[in-house]
CSV table of C-alpha atoms in Angstrom, one decimal:
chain,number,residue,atom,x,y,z
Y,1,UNK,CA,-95.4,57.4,162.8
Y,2,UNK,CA,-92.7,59.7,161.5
Y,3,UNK,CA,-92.7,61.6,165.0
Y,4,UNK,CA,-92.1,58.7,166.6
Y,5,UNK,CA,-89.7,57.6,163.9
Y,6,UNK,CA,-87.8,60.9,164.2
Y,7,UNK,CA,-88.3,60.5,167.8
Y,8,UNK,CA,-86.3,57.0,167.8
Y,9,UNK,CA,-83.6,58.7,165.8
Y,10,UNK,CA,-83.2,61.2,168.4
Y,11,UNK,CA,-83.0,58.2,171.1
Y,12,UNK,CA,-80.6,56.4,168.7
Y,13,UNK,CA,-78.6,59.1,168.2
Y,14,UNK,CA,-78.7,60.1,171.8
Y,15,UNK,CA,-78.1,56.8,172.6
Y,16,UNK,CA,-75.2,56.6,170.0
Y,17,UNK,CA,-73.8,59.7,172.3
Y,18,UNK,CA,-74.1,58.0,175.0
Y,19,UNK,CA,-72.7,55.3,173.7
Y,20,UNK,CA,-69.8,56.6,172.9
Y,21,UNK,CA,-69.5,58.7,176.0
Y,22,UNK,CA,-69.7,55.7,177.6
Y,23,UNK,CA,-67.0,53.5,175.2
Y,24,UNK,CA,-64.6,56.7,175.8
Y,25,UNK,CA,-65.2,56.5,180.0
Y,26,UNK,CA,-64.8,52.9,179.7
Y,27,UNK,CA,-61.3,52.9,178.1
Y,28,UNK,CA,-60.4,55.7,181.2
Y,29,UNK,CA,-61.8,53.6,183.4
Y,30,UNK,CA,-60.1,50.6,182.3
Y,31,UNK,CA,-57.0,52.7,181.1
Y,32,UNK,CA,-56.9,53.9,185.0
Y,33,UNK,CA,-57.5,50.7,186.4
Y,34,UNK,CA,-54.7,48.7,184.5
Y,35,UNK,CA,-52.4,51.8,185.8
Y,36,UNK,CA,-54.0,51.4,189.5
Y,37,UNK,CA,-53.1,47.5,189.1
Y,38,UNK,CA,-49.7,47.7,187.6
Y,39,UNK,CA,-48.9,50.2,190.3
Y,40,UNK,CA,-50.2,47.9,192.8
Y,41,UNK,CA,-48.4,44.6,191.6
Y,42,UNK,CA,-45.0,46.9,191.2
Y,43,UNK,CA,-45.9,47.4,195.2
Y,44,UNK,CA,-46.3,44.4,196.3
Y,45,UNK,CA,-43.1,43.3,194.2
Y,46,UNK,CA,-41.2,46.1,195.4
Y,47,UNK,CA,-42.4,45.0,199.0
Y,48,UNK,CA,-41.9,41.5,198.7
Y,49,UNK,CA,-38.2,42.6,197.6
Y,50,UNK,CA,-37.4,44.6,200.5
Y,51,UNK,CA,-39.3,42.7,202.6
Y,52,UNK,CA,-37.0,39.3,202.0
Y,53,UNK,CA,-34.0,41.5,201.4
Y,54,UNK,CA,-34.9,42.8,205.4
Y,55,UNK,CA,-35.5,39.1,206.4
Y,56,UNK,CA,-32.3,38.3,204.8
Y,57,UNK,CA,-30.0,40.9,206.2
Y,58,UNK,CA,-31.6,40.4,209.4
Y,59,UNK,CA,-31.0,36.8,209.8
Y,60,UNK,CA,-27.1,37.4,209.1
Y,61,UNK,CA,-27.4,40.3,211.1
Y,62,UNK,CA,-28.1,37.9,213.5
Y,63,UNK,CA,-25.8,35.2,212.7
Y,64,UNK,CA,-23.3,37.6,212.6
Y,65,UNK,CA,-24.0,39.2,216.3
Y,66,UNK,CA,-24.1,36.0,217.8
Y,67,UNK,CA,-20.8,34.8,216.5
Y,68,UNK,CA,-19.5,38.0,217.9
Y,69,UNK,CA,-21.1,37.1,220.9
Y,70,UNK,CA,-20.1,33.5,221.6
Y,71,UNK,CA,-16.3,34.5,220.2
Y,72,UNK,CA,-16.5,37.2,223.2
Y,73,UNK,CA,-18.1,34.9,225.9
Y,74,UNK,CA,-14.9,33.0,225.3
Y,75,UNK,CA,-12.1,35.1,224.8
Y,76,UNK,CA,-13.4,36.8,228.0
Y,77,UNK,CA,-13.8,33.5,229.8
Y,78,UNK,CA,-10.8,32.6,228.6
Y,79,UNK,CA,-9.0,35.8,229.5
Y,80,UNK,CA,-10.8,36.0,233.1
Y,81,UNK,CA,-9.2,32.7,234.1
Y,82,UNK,CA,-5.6,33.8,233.1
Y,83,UNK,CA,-5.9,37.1,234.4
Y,84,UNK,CA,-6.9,35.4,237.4
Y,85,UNK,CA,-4.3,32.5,237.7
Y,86,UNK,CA,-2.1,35.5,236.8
Y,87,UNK,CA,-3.2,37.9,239.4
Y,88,UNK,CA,-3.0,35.2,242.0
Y,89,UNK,CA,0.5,34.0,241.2
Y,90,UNK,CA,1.6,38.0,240.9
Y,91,UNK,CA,0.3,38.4,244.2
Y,92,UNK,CA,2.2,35.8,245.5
Y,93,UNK,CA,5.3,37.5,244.2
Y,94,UNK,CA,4.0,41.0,245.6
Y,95,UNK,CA,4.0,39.1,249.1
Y,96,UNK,CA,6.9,37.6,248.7
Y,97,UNK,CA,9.1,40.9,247.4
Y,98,UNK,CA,7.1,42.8,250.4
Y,99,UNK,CA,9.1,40.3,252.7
Y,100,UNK,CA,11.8,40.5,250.8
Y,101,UNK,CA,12.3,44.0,250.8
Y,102,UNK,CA,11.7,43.9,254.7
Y,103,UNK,CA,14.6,42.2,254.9
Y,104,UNK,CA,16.7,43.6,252.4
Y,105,UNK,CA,16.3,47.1,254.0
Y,106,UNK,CA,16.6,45.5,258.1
Y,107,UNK,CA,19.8,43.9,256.9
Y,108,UNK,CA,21.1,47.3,254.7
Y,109,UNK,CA,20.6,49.1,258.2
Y,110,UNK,CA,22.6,46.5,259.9
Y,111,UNK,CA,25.1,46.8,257.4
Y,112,UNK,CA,25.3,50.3,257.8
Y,113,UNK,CA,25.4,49.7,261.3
Y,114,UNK,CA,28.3,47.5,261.1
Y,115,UNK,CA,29.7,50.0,258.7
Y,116,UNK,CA,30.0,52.8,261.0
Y,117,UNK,CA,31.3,50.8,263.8
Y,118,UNK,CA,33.8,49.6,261.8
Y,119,UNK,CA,34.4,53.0,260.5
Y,120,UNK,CA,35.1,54.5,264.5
Y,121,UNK,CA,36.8,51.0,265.5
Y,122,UNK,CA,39.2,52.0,262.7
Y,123,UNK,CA,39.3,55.6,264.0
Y,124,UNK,CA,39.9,54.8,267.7
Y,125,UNK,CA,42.8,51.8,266.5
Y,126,UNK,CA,44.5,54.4,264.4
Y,127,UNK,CA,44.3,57.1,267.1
Y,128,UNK,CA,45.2,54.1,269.4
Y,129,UNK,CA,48.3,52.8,267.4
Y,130,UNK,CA,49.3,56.9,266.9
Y,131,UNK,CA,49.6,57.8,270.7
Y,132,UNK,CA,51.4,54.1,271.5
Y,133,UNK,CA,53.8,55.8,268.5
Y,134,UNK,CA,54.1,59.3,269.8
Y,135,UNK,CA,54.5,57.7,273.3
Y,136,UNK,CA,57.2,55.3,272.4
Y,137,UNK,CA,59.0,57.8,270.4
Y,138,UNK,CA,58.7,60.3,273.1
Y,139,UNK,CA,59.8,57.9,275.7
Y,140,UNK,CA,62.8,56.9,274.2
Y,141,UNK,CA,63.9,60.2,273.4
Y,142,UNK,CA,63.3,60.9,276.9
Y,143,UNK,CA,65.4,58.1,278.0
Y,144,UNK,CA,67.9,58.4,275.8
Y,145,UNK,CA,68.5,62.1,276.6
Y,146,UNK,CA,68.7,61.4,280.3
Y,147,UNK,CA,71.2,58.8,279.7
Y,148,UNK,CA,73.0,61.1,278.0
Y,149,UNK,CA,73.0,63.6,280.5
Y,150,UNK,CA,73.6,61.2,283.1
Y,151,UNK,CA,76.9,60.0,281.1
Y,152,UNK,CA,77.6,63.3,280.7
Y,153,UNK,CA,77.2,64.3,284.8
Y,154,UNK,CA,78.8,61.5,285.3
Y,155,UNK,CA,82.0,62.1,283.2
Y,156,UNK,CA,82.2,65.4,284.9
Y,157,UNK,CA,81.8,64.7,288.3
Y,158,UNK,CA,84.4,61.6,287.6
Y,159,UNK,CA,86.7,63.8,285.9
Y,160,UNK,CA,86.3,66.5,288.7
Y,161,UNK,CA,86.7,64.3,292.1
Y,162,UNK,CA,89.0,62.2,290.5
Y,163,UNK,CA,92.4,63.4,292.5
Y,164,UNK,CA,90.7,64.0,295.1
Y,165,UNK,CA,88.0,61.9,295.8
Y,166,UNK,CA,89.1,58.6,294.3
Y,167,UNK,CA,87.9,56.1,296.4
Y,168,UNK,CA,84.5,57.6,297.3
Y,169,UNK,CA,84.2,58.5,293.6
Y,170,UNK,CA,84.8,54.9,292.5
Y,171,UNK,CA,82.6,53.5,295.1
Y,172,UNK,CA,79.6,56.3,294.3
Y,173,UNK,CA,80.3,55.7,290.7
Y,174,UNK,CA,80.2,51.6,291.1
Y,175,UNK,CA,76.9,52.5,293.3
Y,176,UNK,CA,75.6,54.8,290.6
Y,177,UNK,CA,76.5,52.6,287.9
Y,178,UNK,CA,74.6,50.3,289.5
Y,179,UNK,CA,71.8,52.4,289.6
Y,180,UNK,CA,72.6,53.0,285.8
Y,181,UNK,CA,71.8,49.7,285.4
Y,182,UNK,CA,68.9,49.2,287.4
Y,183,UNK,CA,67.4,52.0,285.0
Y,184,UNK,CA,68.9,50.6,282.1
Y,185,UNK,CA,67.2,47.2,282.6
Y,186,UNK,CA,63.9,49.2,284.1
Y,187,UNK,CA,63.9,51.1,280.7
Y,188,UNK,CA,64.9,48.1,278.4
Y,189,UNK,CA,61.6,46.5,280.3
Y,190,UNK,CA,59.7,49.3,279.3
Y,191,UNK,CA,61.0,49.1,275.9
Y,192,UNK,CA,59.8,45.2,276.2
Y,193,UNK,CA,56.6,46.0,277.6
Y,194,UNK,CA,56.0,49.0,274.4
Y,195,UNK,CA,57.2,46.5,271.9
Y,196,UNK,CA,55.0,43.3,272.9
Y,197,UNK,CA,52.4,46.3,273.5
Y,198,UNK,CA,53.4,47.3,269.7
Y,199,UNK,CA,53.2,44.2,268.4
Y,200,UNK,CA,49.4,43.4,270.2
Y,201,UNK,CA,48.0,46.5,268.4
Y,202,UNK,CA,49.8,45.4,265.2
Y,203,UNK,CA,47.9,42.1,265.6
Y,204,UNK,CA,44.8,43.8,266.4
Y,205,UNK,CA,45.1,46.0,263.6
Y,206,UNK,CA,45.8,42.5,261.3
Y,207,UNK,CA,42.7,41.6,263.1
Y,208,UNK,CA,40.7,44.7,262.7
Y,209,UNK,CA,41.9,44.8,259.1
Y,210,UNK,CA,40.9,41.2,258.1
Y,211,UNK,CA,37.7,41.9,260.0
Y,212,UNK,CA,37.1,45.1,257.7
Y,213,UNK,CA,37.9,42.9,255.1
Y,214,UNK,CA,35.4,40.6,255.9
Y,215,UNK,CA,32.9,42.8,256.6
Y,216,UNK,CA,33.6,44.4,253.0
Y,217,UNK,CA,33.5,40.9,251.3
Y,218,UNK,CA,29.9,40.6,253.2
Y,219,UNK,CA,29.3,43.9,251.9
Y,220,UNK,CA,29.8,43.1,248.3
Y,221,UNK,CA,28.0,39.8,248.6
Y,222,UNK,CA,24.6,41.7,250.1
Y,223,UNK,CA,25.2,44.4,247.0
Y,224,UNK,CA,25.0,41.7,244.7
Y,225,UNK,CA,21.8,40.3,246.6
Y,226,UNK,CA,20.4,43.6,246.1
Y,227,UNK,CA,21.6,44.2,242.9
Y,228,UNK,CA,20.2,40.6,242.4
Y,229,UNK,CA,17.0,41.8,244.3
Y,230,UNK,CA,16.6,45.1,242.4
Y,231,UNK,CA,16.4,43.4,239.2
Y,232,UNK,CA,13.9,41.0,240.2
Y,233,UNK,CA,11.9,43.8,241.6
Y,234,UNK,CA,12.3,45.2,238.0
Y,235,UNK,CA,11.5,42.0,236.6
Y,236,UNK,CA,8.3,41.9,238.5
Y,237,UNK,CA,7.4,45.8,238.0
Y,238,UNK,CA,7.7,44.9,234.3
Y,239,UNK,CA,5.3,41.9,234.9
Y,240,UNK,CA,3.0,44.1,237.0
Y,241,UNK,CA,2.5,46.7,234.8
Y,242,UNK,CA,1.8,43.8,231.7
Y,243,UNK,CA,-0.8,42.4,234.2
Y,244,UNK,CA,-2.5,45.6,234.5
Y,245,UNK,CA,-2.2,46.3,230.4
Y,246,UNK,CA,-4.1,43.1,230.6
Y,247,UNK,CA,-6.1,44.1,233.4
Y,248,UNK,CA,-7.2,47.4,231.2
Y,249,UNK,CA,-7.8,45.0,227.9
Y,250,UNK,CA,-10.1,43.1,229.9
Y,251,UNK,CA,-12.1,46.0,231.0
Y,252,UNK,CA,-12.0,47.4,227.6
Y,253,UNK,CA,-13.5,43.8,226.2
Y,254,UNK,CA,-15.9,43.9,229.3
Y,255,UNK,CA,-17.3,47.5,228.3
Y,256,UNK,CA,-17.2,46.2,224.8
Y,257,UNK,CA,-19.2,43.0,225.9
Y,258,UNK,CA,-21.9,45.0,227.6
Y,259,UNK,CA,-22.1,47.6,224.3
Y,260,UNK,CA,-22.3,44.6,221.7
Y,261,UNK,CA,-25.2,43.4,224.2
Y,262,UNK,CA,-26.5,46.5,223.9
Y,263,UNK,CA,-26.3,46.6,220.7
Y,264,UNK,CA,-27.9,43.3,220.6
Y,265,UNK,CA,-30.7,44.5,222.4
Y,266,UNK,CA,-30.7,47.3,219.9
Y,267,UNK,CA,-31.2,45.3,216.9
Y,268,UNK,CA,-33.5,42.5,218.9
Y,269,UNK,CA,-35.8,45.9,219.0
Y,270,UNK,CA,-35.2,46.3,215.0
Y,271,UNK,CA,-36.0,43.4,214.4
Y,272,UNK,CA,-39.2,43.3,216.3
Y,273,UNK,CA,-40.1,46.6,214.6
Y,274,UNK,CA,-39.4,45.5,211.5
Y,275,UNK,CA,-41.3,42.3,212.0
Y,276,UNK,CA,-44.2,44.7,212.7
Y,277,UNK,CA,-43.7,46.6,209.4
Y,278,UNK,CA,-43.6,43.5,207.5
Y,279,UNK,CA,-46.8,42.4,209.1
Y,280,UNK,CA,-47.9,45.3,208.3
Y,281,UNK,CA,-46.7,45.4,204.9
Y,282,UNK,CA,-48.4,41.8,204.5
Y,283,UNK,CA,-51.6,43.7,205.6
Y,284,UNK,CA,-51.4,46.2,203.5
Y,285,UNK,CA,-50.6,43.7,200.8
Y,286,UNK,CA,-53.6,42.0,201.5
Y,287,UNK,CA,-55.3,45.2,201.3
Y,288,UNK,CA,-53.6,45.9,198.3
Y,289,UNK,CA,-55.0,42.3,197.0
Y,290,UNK,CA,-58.2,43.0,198.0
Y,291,UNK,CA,-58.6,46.2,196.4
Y,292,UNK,CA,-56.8,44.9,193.0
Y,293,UNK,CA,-59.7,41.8,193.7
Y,294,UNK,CA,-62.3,44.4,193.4
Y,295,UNK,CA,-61.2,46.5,190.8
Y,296,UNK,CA,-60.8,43.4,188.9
Y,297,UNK,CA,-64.4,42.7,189.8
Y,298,UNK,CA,-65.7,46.4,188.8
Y,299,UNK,CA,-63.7,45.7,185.8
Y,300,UNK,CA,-65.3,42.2,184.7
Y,301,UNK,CA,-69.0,44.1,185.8
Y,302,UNK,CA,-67.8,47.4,183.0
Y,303,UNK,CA,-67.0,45.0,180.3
Y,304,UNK,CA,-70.5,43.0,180.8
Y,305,UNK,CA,-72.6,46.3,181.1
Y,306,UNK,CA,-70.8,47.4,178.1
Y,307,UNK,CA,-71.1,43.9,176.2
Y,308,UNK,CA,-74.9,44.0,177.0
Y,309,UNK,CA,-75.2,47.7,175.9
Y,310,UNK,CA,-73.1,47.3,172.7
Y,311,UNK,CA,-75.2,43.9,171.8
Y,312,UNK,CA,-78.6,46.2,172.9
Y,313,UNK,CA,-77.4,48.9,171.1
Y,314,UNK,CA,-76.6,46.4,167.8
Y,315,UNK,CA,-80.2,45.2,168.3
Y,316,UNK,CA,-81.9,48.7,168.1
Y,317,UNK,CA,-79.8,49.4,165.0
Y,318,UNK,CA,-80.8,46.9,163.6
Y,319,UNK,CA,-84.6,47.0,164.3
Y,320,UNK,CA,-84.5,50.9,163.2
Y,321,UNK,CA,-82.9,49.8,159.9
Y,322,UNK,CA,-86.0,47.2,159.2
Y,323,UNK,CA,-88.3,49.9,160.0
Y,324,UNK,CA,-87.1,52.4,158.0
Y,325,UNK,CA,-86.7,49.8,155.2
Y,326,UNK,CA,-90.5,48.9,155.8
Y,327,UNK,CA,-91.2,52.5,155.4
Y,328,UNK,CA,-89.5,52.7,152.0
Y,329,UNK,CA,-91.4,50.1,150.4
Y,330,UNK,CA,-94.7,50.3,148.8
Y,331,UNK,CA,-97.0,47.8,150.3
Y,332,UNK,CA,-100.3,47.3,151.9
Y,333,UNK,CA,-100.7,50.1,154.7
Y,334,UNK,CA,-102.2,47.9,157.1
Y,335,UNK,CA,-99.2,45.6,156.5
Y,336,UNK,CA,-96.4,47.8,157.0
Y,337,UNK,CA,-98.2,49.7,159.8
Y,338,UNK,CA,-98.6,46.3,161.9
Y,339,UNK,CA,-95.2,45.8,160.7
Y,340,UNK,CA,-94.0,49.0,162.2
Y,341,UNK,CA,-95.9,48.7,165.5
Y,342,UNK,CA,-93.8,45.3,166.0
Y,343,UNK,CA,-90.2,46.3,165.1
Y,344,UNK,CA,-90.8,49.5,167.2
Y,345,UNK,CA,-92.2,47.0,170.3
Y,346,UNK,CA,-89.1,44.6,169.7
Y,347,UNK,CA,-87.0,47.7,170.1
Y,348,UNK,CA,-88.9,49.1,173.1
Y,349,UNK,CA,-88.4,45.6,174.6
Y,350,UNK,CA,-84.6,45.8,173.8
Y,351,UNK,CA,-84.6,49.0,175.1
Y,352,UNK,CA,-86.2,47.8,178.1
Y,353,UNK,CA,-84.1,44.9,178.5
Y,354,UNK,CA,-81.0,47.3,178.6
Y,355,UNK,CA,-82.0,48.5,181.9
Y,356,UNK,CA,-80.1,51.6,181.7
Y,357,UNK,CA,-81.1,53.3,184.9
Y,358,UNK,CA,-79.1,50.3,186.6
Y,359,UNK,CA,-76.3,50.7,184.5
Y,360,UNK,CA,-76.2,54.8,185.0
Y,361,UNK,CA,-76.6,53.3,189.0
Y,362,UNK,CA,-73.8,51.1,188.6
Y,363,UNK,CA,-71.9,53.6,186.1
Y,364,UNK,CA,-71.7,56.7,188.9
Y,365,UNK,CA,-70.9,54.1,191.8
């Protein structure tokens, strides 16, 4: 009886060990799995964060793009159908200047044209009204010289036959003073003929002249069409190279157009990974769930195990006590054997009821 009694100590005591033992790997066990599950739930708050944060910015990512988008779709709309109006009506004006300046440079050549004739009309009327001049001048000199020397012959032949020779003198003299005459009126004819002559060139040259004139006043009036001309082809280079400023802005918001739609693309692929991640964030939060679902589980299974052992344990403490306290007391032998023999089946049955190899199963799983 006292082996077994010493025996039981050794159980209890081993038991008491194991007790303990076990007590000091519950608390890690429970120690590490409220760390495990406050890990987890910071996770899945941490994930839920980001992952509404990511919805969030997404959708006015979004919002945002597509505003972008329609305010593009517009302005380019917009802008395509002035451009357009634009371009038509400039090249209108293109045709129109083209013509223009046809005519501008057939009628300078005319002009020019006109110019030089003028120029050798003036020439030959100057060279004209020069040699009537020099003629005139020399034919009067001529004239008068040869009435001068004629005078002069005369007077000397007159003075020389005049003793002698009277009558035939007077009658050659009458005869060559008639001839005097005839040349007289032959060159004041002449003279006649020079002087009308004079004055026709001196009304062509008034005619010439207001001609030139003319011609110079038409000259003036096409410089101020050209003038006139030149600034409007100014006027329209200006607007031309406006047109193709705005010609190169609308490229430039075309290429932007097609990048932002790129860039929509880009993000439309974002947004489909990240739709990914979060479903696979939700998995792993489900997971996650799961996992904190059965460590919860293993938990609620440690505390029952250990309830069970710690009320077993409480039992066998208890049942040792009373048999050691039968043991102490002077009684009938047969009485506090048959006393003994019970308390120490009552404890084998606790003992047995603990099922401890299912526990130690449980325990290393």
């Amino acid at each position: 009886m006292k082996t077994r009694c010493l025996e039981l100590e050794m159980s209890n005591e081993e038991y008491q060990r194991k007790y303990e033992q076990l007590d000091e790997d519950r608390a890690d066990i429970i120690a590490y799995l409220k760390k495990m599950l406050q890990q987890k739930e910071d996770e899945i708050t941490e994930l839920k964060e980001r992952l509404e944060g990511l919805q969030k910015t997404l959708e006015q990512d979004k919002q945002m793009y597509e505003e972008k988008i329609a305010n593009l779709q517009y302005e380019f709309k917009v802008m395509h159908e002035q451009l357009t109006s634009e371009i038509k009506l400039l090249t209108g004006k293109l045709n129109s200047l083209e013509e223009f300046r046809l005519q501008r440079d057939d009628l300078m050549k005319k002009f020019k044209e006109q110019e030089n004739k003028i120029e050798e009309q003036e020439e030959k009327h100057k060279q004209t009204i020069y040699d009537i001049e020099r003629k005139f001048i020399i034919g009067k000199d001529k004239l008068k010289n040869e009435m001068e020397a004629k005078l002069l012959q005369l007077s000397l032949d007159f003075q020389d036959a005049t003793h002698l020779r009277i009558a035939a003198t007077t009658r050659r003299t009458i005869r060559e003073n008639i001839a005097i005459n005839n040349e007289l009126v032959r060159m004041v004819e002449d003279s006649k003929r020079l002087t009308e002559e004079n004055e026709k060139m001196k009304a062509r040259d008034r005619t010439l002249k207001l001609e030139v004139n003319i011609r110079e006043d038409e000259r003036d009036i096409a410089l101020e069409k050209s003038m006139v001309q030149h600034k409007l082809i100014k006027r329209l280079s200006a607007e031309y190279e406006v047109m193709a400023k705005h010609i190169g802005e609308l490229q430039y918001a075309a290429r932007r157009y097609k990048d932002l739609q790129q860039e929509l693309k880009d993000n439309a692929a974002f947004l489909d990974r990240a739709v990914k991640q979060i479903r696979m964030l939700e998995e792993c939060l489900q997971a996650a769930n799961y996992e904190n679902s059965e460590l919860n589980s293993k938990l609620l299974n440690a505390e029952k195990d250990t309830y069970l052992l710690q009320r077993v344990l409480r039992e066998a403490v208890r049942s040792i006590k009373e048999a050691l306290q039968v043991q102490t007391k002077p009684s009938e032998e047969s009485f506090a054997l048959s006393r003994r023999e019970n308390l120490l089946f009552n404890l084998l049955q606790l003992l047995n009821t603990a099922d401890y190899p299912q526990f130690e199963e449980r325990e290393l799983r």
